[in-house]
């Protein structure tokens, strides 16, 4: 059986020693990177102005029980979901489309002790995985911002 291992080792070493490495220098490129802009995207740049909403609608998922709950939270307030305490500092949305996108700054604590937060940062409604809370039991994400009712509407 030892002779079989020896033969396998010879084949492995033969393949490694038979490989040839060729290094070529790319001429005309600085650091091997070419940065050229396509004229297609020149007029696509659009600035989005975000304005604060009055609060946010969040969704919580308890992965153990399967319980899903939506809750509305005003800026500067907290809500409990399972063992979590969720603080909403501010929710912002595009000025021209309040229902189009939501950016919420959340601080989430796990358990009753106020120490290091389990999550702190901006969550984006259209890309919840971009800056998600990493928790074994709970998922929290932003659905939309709430806005003040327009004058004259009830």
CSV table of C-alpha atoms in Angstrom, one decimal:
chain,number,residue,atom,x,y,z
A,1,UNK,CA,0.0,0.0,0.0
A,2,UNK,CA,3.0,2.3,0.7
A,3,UNK,CA,4.1,1.9,-2.9
A,4,UNK,CA,0.7,3.3,-4.1
A,5,UNK,CA,1.1,6.4,-2.0
A,6,UNK,CA,4.7,6.8,-3.4
A,7,UNK,CA,3.4,6.6,-7.0
A,8,UNK,CA,0.7,9.2,-6.2
A,9,UNK,CA,3.2,11.5,-4.7
A,10,UNK,CA,5.5,11.2,-7.8
A,11,UNK,CA,2.6,12.1,-10.1
A,12,UNK,CA,1.7,15.2,-7.9
A,13,UNK,CA,5.3,16.4,-7.8
A,14,UNK,CA,5.7,15.8,-11.6
A,15,UNK,CA,2.6,18.0,-12.3
A,16,UNK,CA,3.9,20.8,-10.1
A,17,UNK,CA,7.4,20.8,-11.5
A,18,UNK,CA,6.1,20.6,-15.1
A,19,UNK,CA,4.1,23.9,-14.8
A,20,UNK,CA,5.7,26.9,-16.4
A,21,UNK,CA,4.9,30.4,-15.2
A,22,UNK,CA,5.1,33.2,-17.7
A,23,UNK,CA,5.0,36.8,-16.6
A,24,UNK,CA,4.2,39.4,-19.2
A,25,UNK,CA,4.3,43.2,-18.8
A,26,UNK,CA,1.3,45.1,-20.1
A,27,UNK,CA,2.4,48.1,-22.1
A,28,UNK,CA,0.5,51.3,-22.2
A,29,UNK,CA,-1.4,50.8,-18.9
A,30,UNK,CA,-0.6,52.3,-15.6
A,31,UNK,CA,-0.5,49.7,-12.9
A,32,UNK,CA,-2.3,47.3,-15.2
A,33,UNK,CA,-5.6,49.2,-14.8
A,34,UNK,CA,-7.4,51.1,-17.6
A,35,UNK,CA,-9.8,53.7,-16.5
A,36,UNK,CA,-11.9,55.0,-19.3
A,37,UNK,CA,-15.5,56.3,-19.0
A,38,UNK,CA,-18.1,55.3,-21.5
A,39,UNK,CA,-20.1,58.2,-23.0
A,40,UNK,CA,-23.3,56.1,-22.4
A,41,UNK,CA,-23.4,57.1,-18.7
A,42,UNK,CA,-22.4,60.8,-18.9
A,43,UNK,CA,-26.0,62.1,-18.6
A,44,UNK,CA,-27.3,59.4,-16.2
A,45,UNK,CA,-26.0,61.0,-13.0
A,46,UNK,CA,-28.9,62.1,-10.9
A,47,UNK,CA,-28.7,63.6,-7.5
A,48,UNK,CA,-31.4,62.4,-5.0
A,49,UNK,CA,-32.3,64.6,-2.1
A,50,UNK,CA,-33.5,62.8,1.0
A,51,UNK,CA,-35.7,64.5,3.5
A,52,UNK,CA,-36.7,63.3,7.0
A,53,UNK,CA,-40.0,61.4,7.5
A,54,UNK,CA,-41.9,61.3,10.8
A,55,UNK,CA,-41.1,57.7,11.4
A,56,UNK,CA,-40.7,54.3,9.8
A,57,UNK,CA,-42.6,51.0,9.3
A,58,UNK,CA,-40.4,48.1,10.3
A,59,UNK,CA,-40.8,44.3,10.0
A,60,UNK,CA,-39.5,41.8,12.4
A,61,UNK,CA,-39.1,38.1,12.0
A,62,UNK,CA,-38.6,35.6,14.8
A,63,UNK,CA,-36.8,32.8,13.0
A,64,UNK,CA,-37.6,30.2,15.7
A,65,UNK,CA,-41.3,30.6,15.9
A,66,UNK,CA,-41.9,32.0,12.4
A,67,UNK,CA,-43.7,35.0,13.9
A,68,UNK,CA,-43.7,38.1,11.6
A,69,UNK,CA,-44.8,41.5,12.9
A,70,UNK,CA,-45.0,44.9,11.3
A,71,UNK,CA,-44.7,47.9,13.6
A,72,UNK,CA,-44.8,51.7,13.1
A,73,UNK,CA,-42.2,53.7,15.0
A,74,UNK,CA,-41.8,57.4,15.3
A,75,UNK,CA,-38.4,59.1,15.0
A,76,UNK,CA,-36.7,59.2,18.4
A,77,UNK,CA,-38.8,56.4,19.9
A,78,UNK,CA,-38.2,52.7,20.7
A,79,UNK,CA,-40.2,49.5,20.4
A,80,UNK,CA,-39.7,46.0,21.7
A,81,UNK,CA,-39.7,42.9,19.5
A,82,UNK,CA,-39.1,39.6,21.3
A,83,UNK,CA,-35.8,40.1,23.3
A,84,UNK,CA,-34.8,43.1,21.1
A,85,UNK,CA,-35.2,46.8,21.8
A,86,UNK,CA,-35.2,48.8,18.5
A,87,UNK,CA,-34.4,52.6,18.6
A,88,UNK,CA,-35.2,54.7,15.5
A,89,UNK,CA,-33.1,57.8,15.3
A,90,UNK,CA,-34.4,59.0,11.9
A,91,UNK,CA,-36.0,57.8,8.7
A,92,UNK,CA,-35.4,59.6,5.4
A,93,UNK,CA,-36.9,59.2,2.0
A,94,UNK,CA,-36.4,60.8,-1.4
A,95,UNK,CA,-38.0,64.3,-1.6
A,96,UNK,CA,-40.0,63.6,-4.8
A,97,UNK,CA,-41.1,60.1,-3.9
A,98,UNK,CA,-41.9,59.3,-0.2
A,99,UNK,CA,-43.0,55.7,-1.0
A,100,UNK,CA,-40.0,54.9,-3.4
A,101,UNK,CA,-37.2,54.3,-0.9
A,102,UNK,CA,-36.5,54.5,2.9
A,103,UNK,CA,-33.3,55.0,4.8
A,104,UNK,CA,-33.6,54.4,8.6
A,105,UNK,CA,-30.9,54.8,11.2
A,106,UNK,CA,-31.5,52.1,13.8
A,107,UNK,CA,-29.9,51.0,17.0
A,108,UNK,CA,-30.9,47.5,18.1
A,109,UNK,CA,-30.1,46.1,21.5
A,110,UNK,CA,-30.3,42.4,22.4
A,111,UNK,CA,-31.7,41.6,25.9
A,112,UNK,CA,-32.4,43.9,28.8
A,113,UNK,CA,-28.9,45.1,29.5
A,114,UNK,CA,-27.9,48.3,27.6
A,115,UNK,CA,-24.4,47.6,26.5
A,116,UNK,CA,-22.9,47.1,23.0
A,117,UNK,CA,-25.7,47.2,20.4
A,118,UNK,CA,-26.4,44.2,18.3
A,119,UNK,CA,-26.8,46.6,15.3
A,120,UNK,CA,-26.3,50.3,14.7
A,121,UNK,CA,-26.4,51.9,11.3
A,122,UNK,CA,-28.5,52.8,8.3
A,123,UNK,CA,-30.8,50.2,6.9
A,124,UNK,CA,-32.1,50.7,3.3
A,125,UNK,CA,-35.6,49.4,2.4
A,126,UNK,CA,-34.7,48.4,-1.2
A,127,UNK,CA,-31.5,46.6,-0.1
A,128,UNK,CA,-32.0,45.1,3.3
A,129,UNK,CA,-28.9,42.8,2.9
A,130,UNK,CA,-26.6,45.7,2.2
A,131,UNK,CA,-26.4,46.6,5.9
A,132,UNK,CA,-28.3,43.9,7.8
A,133,UNK,CA,-28.4,43.0,11.5
A,134,UNK,CA,-26.6,39.7,12.0
A,135,UNK,CA,-28.6,37.9,14.7
A,136,UNK,CA,-29.2,34.2,15.3
A,137,UNK,CA,-32.9,34.5,16.1
A,138,UNK,CA,-34.3,37.8,14.7
A,139,UNK,CA,-34.3,39.7,11.4
A,140,UNK,CA,-35.4,43.3,11.3
A,141,UNK,CA,-35.8,45.4,8.1
A,142,UNK,CA,-37.2,48.7,7.0
A,143,UNK,CA,-40.4,48.7,4.8
A,144,UNK,CA,-41.0,52.5,4.4
A,145,UNK,CA,-40.9,55.9,6.0
A,146,UNK,CA,-44.0,57.5,7.4
A,147,UNK,CA,-44.8,61.1,6.6
A,148,UNK,CA,-47.0,63.7,8.2
A,149,UNK,CA,-50.5,63.9,6.8
A,150,UNK,CA,-50.9,66.7,4.3
A,151,UNK,CA,-52.9,69.7,5.5
A,152,UNK,CA,-56.6,69.4,4.8
A,153,UNK,CA,-56.6,65.6,4.6
A,154,UNK,CA,-57.8,63.4,7.4
